[in-house]
Amino acid sequence: MKSKRFMVLAVLSMTLMLWGCGKSSSPSGGETSVLDGGAGENATALSYWTFVELHGKHFETMLQKWNEANPDRQIKLNVTVMPYDDMHNKLSIAVQTGQGAPDIADIEVGKFPDFLKGTPQLETLNDVVEPYKDTIVKSRLDLYSKDGQIYGLPTHVGATVAFYNTEILDQAGVDYTKIKTWEDYKKAGIQVYEKTGKYLGTADTSAVWQSAMMLSQQRKDFTDDAGNPVVNSPELIKGLGILKDLQESNAVSTIAGGQPDTEEAYGEFNNGNYASAMMPLWMMSRFTNYMPDLAGKIAIAPMPVIEEGMPRSYGGGGTGTVVTKTAKDIKLAKDFLAFAKLSLDANIQIWNTLGFDPVNMDVWEMKDVTHNPDNQFVKYFKNNPFDVLNEIKDEIQLIKSTPASPTINNVLCTTTLNEIFEDGKDIAEALNEAQKQIEQQLK
């Protein structure tokens, strides 16, 4: 397995839409869809909680395959989709009390450290990971591990790229392939605004995608080697200064919802009010599902950098899927989870169904899979995403998820970024105040 550098970033984004078809009210407070996957009457019913409706679609596909391959161990899956905060809060209470927890659950990477405090009330997964260990990106497993024990299985690498609306850029006479640096991006943004009245990009206030983007280019992090917060670093001050300059030049603007991965922002992009987004590759599924009017208009490229030669990507977001201590059939739940998340077939399906970059990078080289002309993502985007991924695969940076990450995210996304991009507060002053607030909350 090739050695790669990967990053994961905590995200406060939530998915509020519920995955449809056959829903019913659930005691958990979400909406539950019962999937039988062709199972017979003697199938074991397992429950699965998630905050991303599209993850349920992947599990539906893999459930069918599991039941076909395991006639004596068939499963029915009760999939409950809840809003981000509701799901994590209810799951936390359930695992702490030992009552009401699902058998299987998604935990977003920014929340994962909270579930590893003390003695984790999650099953270790080392045994079911072992058959796949040589094919899966190790750093993605490390994200969901503690003291050598693996507690969650990854969904994707999350390599961050630039998504460009070429229809708007063509109207402004801008060639996205010429945008290499943030200075290039600024010039293009000014031209787009002057020619079309549209903004080239966003100034995010409710997520730290862009802050991490700027740190990763400078090979820095939100925390030091010991996991202590350092949000007032010269590198973050510099990075946010570049973004603020873009805003003052009308190259970027704040957006409804505070960042590209929100229901409000989908509408803004679909209406052509913004011409680019710097987001992890899993944003592809948001385009295909929620921005149909942009089909054939969106091109993918490496993200701009402060200086040429800097790394052009980082791994953003992440979801670790877990088995709880109270699962009714722990071995069955663990075996199915590994099959659904780590197998080669699962990784191919993760690409085909979700549009995520698989953690099994062997798939990246399978052109019959990645360049399949019938694939919905290949058809939707102007160029092939794996051509870009393979170009930047050695540049994908790692930003840690630590016990301090939830607090860092909360302070930056509820206060600091709004102060900088909405209120015009001095960047160094805002970050110094954030550092003090984070340190106080972590005491």
PDB file of N, CA and C in Angstrom, residues 270-324:
ATOM      1  N   ASN A 270     -27.295  26.507  -7.257  1.00  0.00           N
ATOM      2  CA  ASN A 270     -28.157  26.047  -8.342  1.00  0.00           C
ATOM      3  C   ASN A 270     -28.672  27.220  -9.176  1.00  0.00           C
ATOM      4  N   ASN A 271     -28.867  28.367  -8.529  1.00  0.00           N
ATOM      5  CA  ASN A 271     -29.328  29.572  -9.227  1.00  0.00           C
ATOM      6  C   ASN A 271     -28.200  30.350  -9.890  1.00  0.00           C
ATOM      7  N   GLY A 272     -26.977  29.858  -9.760  1.00  0.00           N
ATOM      8  CA  GLY A 272     -25.849  30.495 -10.440  1.00  0.00           C
ATOM      9  C   GLY A 272     -25.347  31.775  -9.801  1.00  0.00           C
ATOM     10  N   ASN A 273     -25.530  31.914  -8.481  1.00  0.00           N
ATOM     11  CA  ASN A 273     -25.085  33.138  -7.820  1.00  0.00           C
ATOM     12  C   ASN A 273     -23.631  33.076  -7.365  1.00  0.00           C
ATOM     13  N   TYR A 274     -23.078  31.877  -7.338  1.00  0.00           N
ATOM     14  CA  TYR A 274     -21.666  31.673  -6.966  1.00  0.00           C
ATOM     15  C   TYR A 274     -21.053  30.721  -7.982  1.00  0.00           C
ATOM     16  N   ALA A 275     -19.804  30.976  -8.331  1.00  0.00           N
ATOM     17  CA  ALA A 275     -19.195  30.232  -9.433  1.00  0.00           C
ATOM     18  C   ALA A 275     -18.176  29.186  -9.003  1.00  0.00           C
ATOM     19  N   SER A 276     -17.904  29.060  -7.704  1.00  0.00           N
ATOM     20  CA  SER A 276     -16.980  28.010  -7.280  1.00  0.00           C
ATOM     21  C   SER A 276     -17.176  27.678  -5.816  1.00  0.00           C
ATOM     22  N   ALA A 277     -16.725  26.484  -5.465  1.00  0.00           N
ATOM     23  CA  ALA A 277     -16.706  26.040  -4.071  1.00  0.00           C
ATOM     24  C   ALA A 277     -15.461  25.195  -3.866  1.00  0.00           C
ATOM     25  N   MET A 278     -14.754  25.445  -2.766  1.00  0.00           N
ATOM     26  CA  MET A 278     -13.603  24.623  -2.391  1.00  0.00           C
ATOM     27  C   MET A 278     -14.078  23.635  -1.338  1.00  0.00           C
ATOM     28  N   MET A 279     -14.293  22.385  -1.751  1.00  0.00           N
ATOM     29  CA  MET A 279     -14.906  21.405  -0.866  1.00  0.00           C
ATOM     30  C   MET A 279     -14.313  20.012  -1.103  1.00  0.00           C
ATOM     31  N   PRO A 280     -14.443  19.128  -0.112  1.00  0.00           N
ATOM     32  CA  PRO A 280     -14.041  17.734  -0.308  1.00  0.00           C
ATOM     33  C   PRO A 280     -14.816  17.092  -1.455  1.00  0.00           C
ATOM     34  N   LEU A 281     -14.248  16.030  -1.989  1.00  0.00           N
ATOM     35  CA  LEU A 281     -14.847  15.423  -3.180  1.00  0.00           C
ATOM     36  C   LEU A 281     -16.253  14.885  -2.924  1.00  0.00           C
ATOM     37  N   TRP A 282     -16.579  14.593  -1.653  1.00  0.00           N
ATOM     38  CA  TRP A 282     -17.938  14.100  -1.395  1.00  0.00           C
ATOM     39  C   TRP A 282     -18.996  15.142  -1.726  1.00  0.00           C
ATOM     40  N   MET A 283     -18.597  16.378  -1.965  1.00  0.00           N
ATOM     41  CA  MET A 283     -19.554  17.416  -2.380  1.00  0.00           C
ATOM     42  C   MET A 283     -20.191  17.067  -3.727  1.00  0.00           C
ATOM     43  N   MET A 284     -19.554  16.157  -4.475  1.00  0.00           N
ATOM     44  CA  MET A 284     -20.122  15.735  -5.755  1.00  0.00           C
ATOM     45  C   MET A 284     -21.543  15.226  -5.594  1.00  0.00           C
ATOM     46  N   SER A 285     -21.775  14.459  -4.528  1.00  0.00           N
ATOM     47  CA  SER A 285     -23.114  13.899  -4.334  1.00  0.00           C
ATOM     48  C   SER A 285     -24.133  14.988  -4.031  1.00  0.00           C
ATOM     49  N   ARG A 286     -23.691  16.095  -3.416  1.00  0.00           N
ATOM     50  CA  ARG A 286     -24.595  17.219  -3.168  1.00  0.00           C
ATOM     51  C   ARG A 286     -24.991  17.870  -4.496  1.00  0.00           C
ATOM     52  N   PHE A 287     -24.032  17.984  -5.406  1.00  0.00           N
ATOM     53  CA  PHE A 287     -24.345  18.553  -6.721  1.00  0.00           C
ATOM     54  C   PHE A 287     -25.373  17.701  -7.455  1.00  0.00           C
ATOM     55  N   THR A 288     -25.115  16.393  -7.539  1.00  0.00           N
ATOM     56  CA  THR A 288     -26.008  15.544  -8.323  1.00  0.00           C
ATOM     57  C   THR A 288     -27.400  15.436  -7.707  1.00  0.00           C
ATOM     58  N   ASN A 289     -27.488  15.491  -6.394  1.00  0.00           N
ATOM     59  CA  ASN A 289     -28.772  15.309  -5.729  1.00  0.00           C
ATOM     60  C   ASN A 289     -29.559  16.598  -5.541  1.00  0.00           C
ATOM     61  N   TYR A 290     -28.855  17.722  -5.302  1.00  0.00           N
ATOM     62  CA  TYR A 290     -29.554  18.941  -4.914  1.00  0.00           C
ATOM     63  C   TYR A 290     -29.362  20.112  -5.866  1.00  0.00           C
ATOM     64  N   MET A 291     -28.482  19.961  -6.865  1.00  0.00           N
ATOM     65  CA  MET A 291     -28.248  21.048  -7.814  1.00  0.00           C
ATOM     66  C   MET A 291     -28.321  20.538  -9.245  1.00  0.00           C
ATOM     67  N   PRO A 292     -29.471  19.999  -9.631  1.00  0.00           N
ATOM     68  CA  PRO A 292     -29.600  19.367 -10.956  1.00  0.00           C
ATOM     69  C   PRO A 292     -29.394  20.344 -12.113  1.00  0.00           C
ATOM     70  N   ASP A 293     -29.682  21.623 -11.905  1.00  0.00           N
ATOM     71  CA  ASP A 293     -29.576  22.591 -12.995  1.00  0.00           C
ATOM     72  C   ASP A 293     -28.133  22.838 -13.416  1.00  0.00           C
ATOM     73  N   LEU A 294     -27.181  22.385 -12.606  1.00  0.00           N
ATOM     74  CA  LEU A 294     -25.766  22.629 -12.920  1.00  0.00           C
ATOM     75  C   LEU A 294     -25.120  21.457 -13.658  1.00  0.00           C
ATOM     76  N   ALA A 295     -25.888  20.441 -13.984  1.00  0.00           N
ATOM     77  CA  ALA A 295     -25.328  19.281 -14.689  1.00  0.00           C
ATOM     78  C   ALA A 295     -24.657  19.715 -15.982  1.00  0.00           C
ATOM     79  N   GLY A 296     -23.441  19.235 -16.208  1.00  0.00           N
ATOM     80  CA  GLY A 296     -22.689  19.566 -17.410  1.00  0.00           C
ATOM     81  C   GLY A 296     -21.953  20.895 -17.339  1.00  0.00           C
ATOM     82  N   LYS A 297     -22.108  21.609 -16.225  1.00  0.00           N
ATOM     83  CA  LYS A 297     -21.489  22.936 -16.100  1.00  0.00           C
ATOM     84  C   LYS A 297     -20.323  22.969 -15.110  1.00  0.00           C
ATOM     85  N   ILE A 298     -20.219  21.969 -14.233  1.00  0.00           N
ATOM     86  CA  ILE A 298     -19.247  22.019 -13.148  1.00  0.00           C
ATOM     87  C   ILE A 298     -17.984  21.240 -13.513  1.00  0.00           C
ATOM     88  N   ALA A 299     -16.856  21.937 -13.444  1.00  0.00           N
ATOM     89  CA  ALA A 299     -15.548  21.311 -13.659  1.00  0.00           C
ATOM     90  C   ALA A 299     -14.822  21.195 -12.324  1.00  0.00           C
ATOM     91  N   ILE A 300     -13.957  20.199 -12.213  1.00  0.00           N
ATOM     92  CA  ILE A 300     -13.203  19.935 -10.993  1.00  0.00           C
ATOM     93  C   ILE A 300     -11.729  20.211 -11.259  1.00  0.00           C
ATOM     94  N   ALA A 301     -11.060  20.844 -10.283  1.00  0.00           N
ATOM     95  CA  ALA A 301      -9.650  21.191 -10.440  1.00  0.00           C
ATOM     96  C   ALA A 301      -8.977  21.196  -9.073  1.00  0.00           C
ATOM     97  N   PRO A 302      -7.638  21.155  -9.040  1.00  0.00           N
ATOM     98  CA  PRO A 302      -6.951  21.326  -7.757  1.00  0.00           C
ATOM     99  C   PRO A 302      -7.264  22.704  -7.175  1.00  0.00           C
ATOM    100  N   MET A 303      -7.288  22.790  -5.847  1.00  0.00           N
ATOM    101  CA  MET A 303      -7.585  24.083  -5.237  1.00  0.00           C
ATOM    102  C   MET A 303      -6.383  25.020  -5.406  1.00  0.00           C
ATOM    103  N   PRO A 304      -6.620  26.337  -5.462  1.00  0.00           N
ATOM    104  CA  PRO A 304      -5.518  27.295  -5.558  1.00  0.00           C
ATOM    105  C   PRO A 304      -4.658  27.250  -4.297  1.00  0.00           C
ATOM    106  N   VAL A 305      -3.422  27.724  -4.428  1.00  0.00           N
ATOM    107  CA  VAL A 305      -2.507  27.742  -3.291  1.00  0.00           C
ATOM    108  C   VAL A 305      -1.916  29.142  -3.126  1.00  0.00           C
ATOM    109  N   ILE A 306      -1.342  29.392  -1.969  1.00  0.00           N
ATOM    110  CA  ILE A 306      -0.745  30.701  -1.697  1.00  0.00           C
ATOM    111  C   ILE A 306       0.458  30.922  -2.607  1.00  0.00           C
ATOM    112  N   GLU A 307       1.290  29.891  -2.730  1.00  0.00           N
ATOM    113  CA  GLU A 307       2.443  29.934  -3.626  1.00  0.00           C
ATOM    114  C   GLU A 307       2.518  28.611  -4.373  1.00  0.00           C
ATOM    115  N   GLU A 308       2.839  28.665  -5.645  1.00  0.00           N
ATOM    116  CA  GLU A 308       2.956  27.425  -6.423  1.00  0.00           C
ATOM    117  C   GLU A 308       4.002  26.517  -5.798  1.00  0.00           C
ATOM    118  N   GLY A 309       3.704  25.233  -5.761  1.00  0.00           N
ATOM    119  CA  GLY A 309       4.568  24.261  -5.108  1.00  0.00           C
ATOM    120  C   GLY A 309       4.035  23.809  -3.764  1.00  0.00           C
ATOM    121  N   MET A 310       3.087  24.574  -3.210  1.00  0.00           N
ATOM    122  CA  MET A 310       2.439  24.155  -1.973  1.00  0.00           C
ATOM    123  C   MET A 310       1.462  23.019  -2.266  1.00  0.00           C
ATOM    124  N   PRO A 311       1.154  22.175  -1.266  1.00  0.00           N
ATOM    125  CA  PRO A 311       0.200  21.085  -1.495  1.00  0.00           C
ATOM    126  C   PRO A 311      -1.177  21.620  -1.853  1.00  0.00           C
ATOM    127  N   ARG A 312      -1.822  20.959  -2.797  1.00  0.00           N
ATOM    128  CA  ARG A 312      -3.064  21.464  -3.384  1.00  0.00           C
ATOM    129  C   ARG A 312      -4.319  20.755  -2.904  1.00  0.00           C
ATOM    130  N   SER A 313      -4.234  20.010  -1.817  1.00  0.00           N
ATOM    131  CA  SER A 313      -5.443  19.356  -1.317  1.00  0.00           C
ATOM    132  C   SER A 313      -5.264  18.954   0.138  1.00  0.00           C
ATOM    133  N   TYR A 314      -6.380  18.708   0.785  1.00  0.00           N
ATOM    134  CA  TYR A 314      -6.392  18.112   2.120  1.00  0.00           C
ATOM    135  C   TYR A 314      -7.661  17.272   2.217  1.00  0.00           C
ATOM    136  N   GLY A 315      -7.681  16.345   3.146  1.00  0.00           N
ATOM    137  CA  GLY A 315      -8.843  15.483   3.306  1.00  0.00           C
ATOM    138  C   GLY A 315      -9.849  16.116   4.239  1.00  0.00           C
ATOM    139  N   GLY A 316     -11.041  16.395   3.755  1.00  0.00           N
ATOM    140  CA  GLY A 316     -12.029  17.116   4.540  1.00  0.00           C
ATOM    141  C   GLY A 316     -13.197  16.247   4.970  1.00  0.00           C
ATOM    142  N   GLY A 317     -13.618  16.421   6.206  1.00  0.00           N
ATOM    143  CA  GLY A 317     -14.772  15.702   6.713  1.00  0.00           C
ATOM    144  C   GLY A 317     -14.452  14.243   6.994  1.00  0.00           C
ATOM    145  N   GLY A 318     -15.459  13.506   7.313  1.00  0.00           N
ATOM    146  CA  GLY A 318     -15.280  12.092   7.592  1.00  0.00           C
ATOM    147  C   GLY A 318     -16.380  11.569   8.492  1.00  0.00           C
ATOM    148  N   THR A 319     -16.701  10.319   8.308  1.00  0.00           N
ATOM    149  CA  THR A 319     -17.694   9.659   9.146  1.00  0.00           C
ATOM    150  C   THR A 319     -17.171   8.283   9.526  1.00  0.00           C
ATOM    151  N   GLY A 320     -17.111   8.014  10.814  1.00  0.00           N
ATOM    152  CA  GLY A 320     -16.745   6.689  11.289  1.00  0.00           C
ATOM    153  C   GLY A 320     -18.010   5.939  11.677  1.00  0.00           C
ATOM    154  N   THR A 321     -18.223   4.767  11.098  1.00  0.00           N
ATOM    155  CA  THR A 321     -19.407   3.978  11.426  1.00  0.00           C
ATOM    156  C   THR A 321     -19.030   2.960  12.493  1.00  0.00           C
ATOM    157  N   VAL A 322     -19.860   2.868  13.541  1.00  0.00           N
ATOM    158  CA  VAL A 322     -19.518   2.102  14.737  1.00  0.00           C
ATOM    159  C   VAL A 322     -20.560   1.035  15.032  1.00  0.00           C
ATOM    160  N   VAL A 323     -20.158   0.093  15.870  1.00  0.00           N
ATOM    161  CA  VAL A 323     -21.072  -0.881  16.462  1.00  0.00           C
ATOM    162  C   VAL A 323     -21.096  -0.609  17.960  1.00  0.00           C
ATOM    163  N   THR A 324     -22.280  -0.449  18.524  1.00  0.00           N
ATOM    164  CA  THR A 324     -22.379  -0.110  19.943  1.00  0.00           C
ATOM    165  C   THR A 324     -22.277  -1.363  20.810  1.00  0.00           C
TER     166      THR A 324
END
